[in-house]
Short mmCIF file of C-alpha atoms in Angstrom, two decimals:
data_model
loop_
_atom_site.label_atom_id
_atom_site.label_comp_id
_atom_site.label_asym_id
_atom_site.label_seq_id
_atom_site.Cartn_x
_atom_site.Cartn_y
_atom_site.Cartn_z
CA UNK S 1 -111.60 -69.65 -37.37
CA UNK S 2 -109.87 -72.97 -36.87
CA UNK S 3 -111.59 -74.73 -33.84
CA UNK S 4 -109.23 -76.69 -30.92
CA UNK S 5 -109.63 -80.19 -31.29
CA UNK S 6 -108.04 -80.53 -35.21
CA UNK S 7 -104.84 -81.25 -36.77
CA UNK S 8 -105.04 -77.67 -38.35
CA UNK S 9 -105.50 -75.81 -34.80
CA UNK S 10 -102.53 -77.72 -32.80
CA UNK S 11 -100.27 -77.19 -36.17
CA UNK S 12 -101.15 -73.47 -35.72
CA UNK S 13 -100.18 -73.49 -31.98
CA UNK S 14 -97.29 -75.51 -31.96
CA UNK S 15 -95.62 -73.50 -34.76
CA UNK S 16 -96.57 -70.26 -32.70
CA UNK S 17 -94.69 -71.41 -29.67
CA UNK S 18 -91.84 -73.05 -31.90
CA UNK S 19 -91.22 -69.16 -33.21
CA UNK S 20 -91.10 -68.24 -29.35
CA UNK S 21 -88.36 -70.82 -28.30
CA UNK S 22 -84.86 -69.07 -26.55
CA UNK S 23 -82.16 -68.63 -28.76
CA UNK S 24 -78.88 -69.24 -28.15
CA UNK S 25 -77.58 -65.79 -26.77
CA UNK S 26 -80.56 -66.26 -24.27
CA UNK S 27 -78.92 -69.26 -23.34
CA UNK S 28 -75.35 -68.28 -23.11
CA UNK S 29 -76.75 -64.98 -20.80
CA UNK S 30 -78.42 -67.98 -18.63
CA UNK S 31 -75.83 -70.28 -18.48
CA UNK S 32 -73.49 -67.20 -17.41
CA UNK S 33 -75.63 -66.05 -14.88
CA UNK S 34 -73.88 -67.42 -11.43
CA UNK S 35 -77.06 -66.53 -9.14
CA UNK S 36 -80.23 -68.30 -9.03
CA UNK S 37 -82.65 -65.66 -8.33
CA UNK S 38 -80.53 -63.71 -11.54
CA UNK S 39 -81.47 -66.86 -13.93
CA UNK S 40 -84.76 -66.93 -12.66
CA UNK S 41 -85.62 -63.19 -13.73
CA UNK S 42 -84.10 -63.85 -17.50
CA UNK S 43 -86.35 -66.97 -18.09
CA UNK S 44 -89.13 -65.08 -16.67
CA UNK S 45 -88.74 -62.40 -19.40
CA UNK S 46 -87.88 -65.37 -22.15
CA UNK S 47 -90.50 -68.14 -23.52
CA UNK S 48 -89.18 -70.68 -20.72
CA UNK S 49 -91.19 -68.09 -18.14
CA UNK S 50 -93.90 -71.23 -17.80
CA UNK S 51 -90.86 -74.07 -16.66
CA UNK S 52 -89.87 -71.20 -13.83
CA UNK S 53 -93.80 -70.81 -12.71
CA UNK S 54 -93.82 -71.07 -8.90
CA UNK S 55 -90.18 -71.56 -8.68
CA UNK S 56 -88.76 -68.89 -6.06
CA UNK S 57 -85.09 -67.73 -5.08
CA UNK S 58 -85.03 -69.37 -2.07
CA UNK S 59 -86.49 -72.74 -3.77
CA UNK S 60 -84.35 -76.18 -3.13
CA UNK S 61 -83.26 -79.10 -5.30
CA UNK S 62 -86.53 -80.82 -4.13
CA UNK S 63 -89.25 -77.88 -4.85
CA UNK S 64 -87.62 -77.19 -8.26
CA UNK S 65 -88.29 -80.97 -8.99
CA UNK S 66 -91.60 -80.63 -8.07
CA UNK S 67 -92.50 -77.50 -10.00
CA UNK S 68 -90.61 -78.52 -13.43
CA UNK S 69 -92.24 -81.86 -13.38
CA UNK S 70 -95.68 -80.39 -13.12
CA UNK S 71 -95.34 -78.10 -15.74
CA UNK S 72 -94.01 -81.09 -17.92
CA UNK S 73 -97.30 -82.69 -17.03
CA UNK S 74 -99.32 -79.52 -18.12
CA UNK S 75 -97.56 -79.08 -21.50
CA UNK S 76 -98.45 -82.90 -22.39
CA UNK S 77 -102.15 -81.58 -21.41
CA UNK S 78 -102.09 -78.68 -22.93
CA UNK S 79 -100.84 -80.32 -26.27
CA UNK S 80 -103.47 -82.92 -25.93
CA UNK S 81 -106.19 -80.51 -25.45
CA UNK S 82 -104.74 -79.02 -28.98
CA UNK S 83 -105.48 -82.54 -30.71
CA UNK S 84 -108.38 -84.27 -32.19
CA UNK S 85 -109.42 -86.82 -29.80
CA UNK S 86 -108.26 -89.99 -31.36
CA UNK S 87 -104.63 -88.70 -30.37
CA UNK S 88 -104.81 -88.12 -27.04
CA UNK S 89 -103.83 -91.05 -25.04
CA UNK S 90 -100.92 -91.24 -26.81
CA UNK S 91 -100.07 -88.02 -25.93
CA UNK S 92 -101.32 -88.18 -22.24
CA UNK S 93 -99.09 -91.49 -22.20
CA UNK S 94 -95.93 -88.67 -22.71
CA UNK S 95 -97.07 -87.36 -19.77
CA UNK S 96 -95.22 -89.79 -17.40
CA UNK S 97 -91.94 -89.41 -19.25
CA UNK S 98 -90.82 -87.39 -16.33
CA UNK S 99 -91.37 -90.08 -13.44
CA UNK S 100 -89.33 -92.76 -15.68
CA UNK S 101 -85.92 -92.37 -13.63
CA UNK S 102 -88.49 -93.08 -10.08
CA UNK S 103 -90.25 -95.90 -11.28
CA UNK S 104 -87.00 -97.64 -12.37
CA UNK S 105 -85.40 -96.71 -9.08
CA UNK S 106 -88.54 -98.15 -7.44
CA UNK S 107 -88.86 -101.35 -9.91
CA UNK S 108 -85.16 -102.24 -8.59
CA UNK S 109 -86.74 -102.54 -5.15
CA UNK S 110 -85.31 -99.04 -3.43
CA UNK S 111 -87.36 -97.19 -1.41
CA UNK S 112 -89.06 -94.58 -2.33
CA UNK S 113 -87.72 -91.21 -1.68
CA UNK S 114 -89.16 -88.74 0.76
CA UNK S 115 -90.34 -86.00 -1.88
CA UNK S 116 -92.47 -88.63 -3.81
CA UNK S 117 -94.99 -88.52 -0.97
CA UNK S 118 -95.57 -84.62 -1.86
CA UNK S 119 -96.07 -85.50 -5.43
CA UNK S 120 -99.26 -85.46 -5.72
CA UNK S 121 -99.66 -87.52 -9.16
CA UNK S 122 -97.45 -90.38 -7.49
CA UNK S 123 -97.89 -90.32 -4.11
CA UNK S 124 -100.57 -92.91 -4.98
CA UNK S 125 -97.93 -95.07 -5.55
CA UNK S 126 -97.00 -95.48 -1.41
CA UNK S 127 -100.57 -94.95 -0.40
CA UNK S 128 -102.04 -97.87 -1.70
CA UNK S 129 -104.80 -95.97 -3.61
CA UNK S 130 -103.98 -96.14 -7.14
CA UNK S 131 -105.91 -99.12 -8.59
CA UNK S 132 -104.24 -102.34 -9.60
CA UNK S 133 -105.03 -101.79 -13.37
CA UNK S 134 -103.68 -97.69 -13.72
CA UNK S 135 -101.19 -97.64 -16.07
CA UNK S 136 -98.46 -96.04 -14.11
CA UNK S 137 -98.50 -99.61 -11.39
CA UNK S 138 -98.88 -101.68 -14.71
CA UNK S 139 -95.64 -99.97 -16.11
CA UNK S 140 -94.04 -100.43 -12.99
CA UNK S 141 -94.94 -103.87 -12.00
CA UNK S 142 -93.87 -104.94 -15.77
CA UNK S 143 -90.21 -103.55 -15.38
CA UNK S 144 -89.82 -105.57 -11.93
CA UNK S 145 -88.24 -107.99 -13.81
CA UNK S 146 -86.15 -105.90 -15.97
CA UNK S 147 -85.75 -102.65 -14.94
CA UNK S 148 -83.47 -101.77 -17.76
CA UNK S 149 -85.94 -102.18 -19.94
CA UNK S 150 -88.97 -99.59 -18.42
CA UNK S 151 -88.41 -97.06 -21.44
CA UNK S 152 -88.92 -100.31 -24.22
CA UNK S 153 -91.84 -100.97 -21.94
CA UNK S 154 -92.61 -97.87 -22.01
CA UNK S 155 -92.58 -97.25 -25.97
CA UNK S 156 -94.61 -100.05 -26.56
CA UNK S 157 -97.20 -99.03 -24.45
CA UNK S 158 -97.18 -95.60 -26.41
CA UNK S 159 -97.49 -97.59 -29.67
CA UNK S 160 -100.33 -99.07 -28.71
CA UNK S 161 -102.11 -96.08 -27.95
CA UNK S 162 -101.11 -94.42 -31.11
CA UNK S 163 -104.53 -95.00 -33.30
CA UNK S 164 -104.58 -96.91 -36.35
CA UNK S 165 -105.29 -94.15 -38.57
CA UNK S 166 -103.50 -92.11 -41.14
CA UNK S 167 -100.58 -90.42 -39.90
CA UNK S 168 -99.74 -93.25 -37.51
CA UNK S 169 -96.88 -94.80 -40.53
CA UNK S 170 -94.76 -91.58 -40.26
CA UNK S 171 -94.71 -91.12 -36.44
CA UNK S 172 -92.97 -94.75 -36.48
CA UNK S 173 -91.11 -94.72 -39.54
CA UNK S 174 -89.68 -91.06 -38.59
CA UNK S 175 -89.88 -89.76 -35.21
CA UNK S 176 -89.53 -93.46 -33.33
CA UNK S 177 -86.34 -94.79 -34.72
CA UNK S 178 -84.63 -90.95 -34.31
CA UNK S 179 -85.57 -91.15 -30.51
CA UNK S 180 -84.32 -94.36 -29.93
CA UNK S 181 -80.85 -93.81 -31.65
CA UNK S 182 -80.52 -91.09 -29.26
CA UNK S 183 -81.94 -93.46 -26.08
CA UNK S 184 -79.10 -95.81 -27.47
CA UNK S 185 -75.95 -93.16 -28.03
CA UNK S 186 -76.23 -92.44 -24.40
CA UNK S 187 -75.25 -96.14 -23.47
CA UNK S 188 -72.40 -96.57 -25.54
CA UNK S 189 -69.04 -97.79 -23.82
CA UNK S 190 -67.30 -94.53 -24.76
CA UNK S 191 -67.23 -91.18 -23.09
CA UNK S 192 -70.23 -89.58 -24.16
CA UNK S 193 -70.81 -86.28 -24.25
CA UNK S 194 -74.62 -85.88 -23.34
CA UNK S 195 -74.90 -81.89 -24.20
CA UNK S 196 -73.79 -82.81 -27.63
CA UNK S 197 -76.09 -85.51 -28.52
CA UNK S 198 -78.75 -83.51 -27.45
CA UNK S 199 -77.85 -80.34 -29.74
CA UNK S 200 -77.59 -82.90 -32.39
CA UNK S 201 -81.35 -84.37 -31.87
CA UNK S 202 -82.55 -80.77 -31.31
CA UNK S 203 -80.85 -79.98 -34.76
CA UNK S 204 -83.21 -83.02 -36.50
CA UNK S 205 -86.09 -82.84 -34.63
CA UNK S 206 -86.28 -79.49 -36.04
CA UNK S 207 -85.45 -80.38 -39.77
CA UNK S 208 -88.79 -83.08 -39.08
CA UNK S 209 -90.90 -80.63 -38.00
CA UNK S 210 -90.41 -78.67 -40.89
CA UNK S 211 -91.37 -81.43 -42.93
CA UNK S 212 -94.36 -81.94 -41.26
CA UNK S 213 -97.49 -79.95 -42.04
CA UNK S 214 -100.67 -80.68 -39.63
CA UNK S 215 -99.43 -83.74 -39.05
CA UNK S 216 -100.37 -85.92 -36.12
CA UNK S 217 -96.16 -86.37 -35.80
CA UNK S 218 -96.14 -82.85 -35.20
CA UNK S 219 -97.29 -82.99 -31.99
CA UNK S 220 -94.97 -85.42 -30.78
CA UNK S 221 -91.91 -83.64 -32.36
CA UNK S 222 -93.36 -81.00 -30.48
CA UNK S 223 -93.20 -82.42 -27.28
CA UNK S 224 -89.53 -84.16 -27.89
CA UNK S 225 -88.29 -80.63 -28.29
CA UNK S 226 -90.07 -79.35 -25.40
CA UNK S 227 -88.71 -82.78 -23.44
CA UNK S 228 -85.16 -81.23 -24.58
CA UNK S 229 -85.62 -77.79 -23.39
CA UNK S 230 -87.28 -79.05 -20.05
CA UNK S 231 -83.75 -80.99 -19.32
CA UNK S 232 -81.98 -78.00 -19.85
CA UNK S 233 -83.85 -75.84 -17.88
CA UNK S 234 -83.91 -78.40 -15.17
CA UNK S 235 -80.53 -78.42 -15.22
CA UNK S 236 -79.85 -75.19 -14.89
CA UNK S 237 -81.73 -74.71 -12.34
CA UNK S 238 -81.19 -77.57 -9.95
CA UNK S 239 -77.11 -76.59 -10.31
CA UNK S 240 -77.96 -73.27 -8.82
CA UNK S 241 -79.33 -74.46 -6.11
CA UNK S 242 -77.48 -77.47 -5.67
CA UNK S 243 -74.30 -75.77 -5.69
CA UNK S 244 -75.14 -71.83 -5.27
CA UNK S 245 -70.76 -71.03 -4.95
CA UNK S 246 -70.26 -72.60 -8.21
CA UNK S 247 -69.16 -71.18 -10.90
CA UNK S 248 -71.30 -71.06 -14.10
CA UNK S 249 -70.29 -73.25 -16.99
CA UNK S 250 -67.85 -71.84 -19.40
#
């Protein structure tokens, strides 16, 4: 039996739950689906039943945030607890990838919105309690200065929590420079088309994980596909309920 805790274990699970991911006629029926309580039921009976935990009919823009960016935050944790311990931190540090869009609204010098004081990983944040040194105020007093530049800040943070060890070279040789072309397409002057770009990193992420076997890259592959399918999930849901008389996408 291959124990939790090794390379061998979290490339065993991760490949498990790749096999499990929706295909596309389970996304057409969900992008089709006009009601939110209707979408809700067919990614309860899919592999995206754990973004829709806790997530009710009735649920607003505000509650759906909450509940998808928790179970973000438990699928970094759960793929950490896969890992030998030497990689964790880096993936914990993935963790926060989901509070990136606050902390640069909040590093501009807005206020922070009313929903961030029921978050209860951030709430910190406006209470005063988080210590000086945690590395979500260190992120965020760094980008006061720039806030354009909180994801760089943010990657090199990750780097440096990545251990020097073998299997480090191909994470930043392989997997970094694909992410960032991707961070980059989206600010080109041109009309993008965001949907598209993200098909198109889906499509390589998964031609890298192939070529990965129990890998420490895996894991973070893992985790940029799961990043991809939370977005769309997200999205789905929060138009529902943003707009419950609209029409589904063609």
């Amino acid at each position: 039996m291959i124990a939790a805790g090794s390379l061998e274990y979290a490339h065993a699970r991760i490949w498990a739950r790749h096999g499990q991911r929706p295909d596309d006629a389970t996304w057409r029926r969900i992008e089709a689906t006009r009601e939110l309580a209707a979408l809700l039921e067919l990614a309860r009976g899919s592999s995206l039943a754990s973004w829709v935990e806790g997530v009710g009919p009735a649920a607003d823009v505000h509650a759906i945030e909450a509940a998808v960016r928790r179970h973000w935050r438990e699928r970094v944790d759960e793929v950490a607890s896969w890992m030998p311990p030497a990689w964790r931190a880096a993936i914990l540090w993935c963790g926060m990838l989901v509070d990136l869009p606050l902390l640069q609204h909040l590093a501009r010098g807005a206020a922070a919105p009313p929903w961030l004081s029921a978050d209860t990983p951030l709430r910190t944040l406006l209470d005063g309690s988080l210590p000086a040194r945690a590395p979500v105020r260190t992120l965020l007093e760094a980008a006061r200065a720039d806030p354009q530049q909180l994801l760089s800040l943010w990657r090199a943070a990750w780097q440096r929590c990545l251990p020097r060890v073998a299997g480090r070279q191909a994470i930043e040789a392989r997997l970094v420079p694909l992410l960032a072309a991707h961070a980059a397409a989206f600010g080109w002057p041109q009309t993008v088309d965001g949907w598209a770009l993200r098909r198109s990193l889906q499509a390589r992420l998964i031609l890298l994980l192939r070529r990965t076997l129990a890998e420490p890259a895996t894991a973070f592959i893992y985790l940029a596909l799961s990043a991809l399918e939370f977005e769309r999930v997200r999205g789905e849901l929060l138009r529902r309920a943003a707009f419950p008389q609209r029409s589904p996408a063609p």
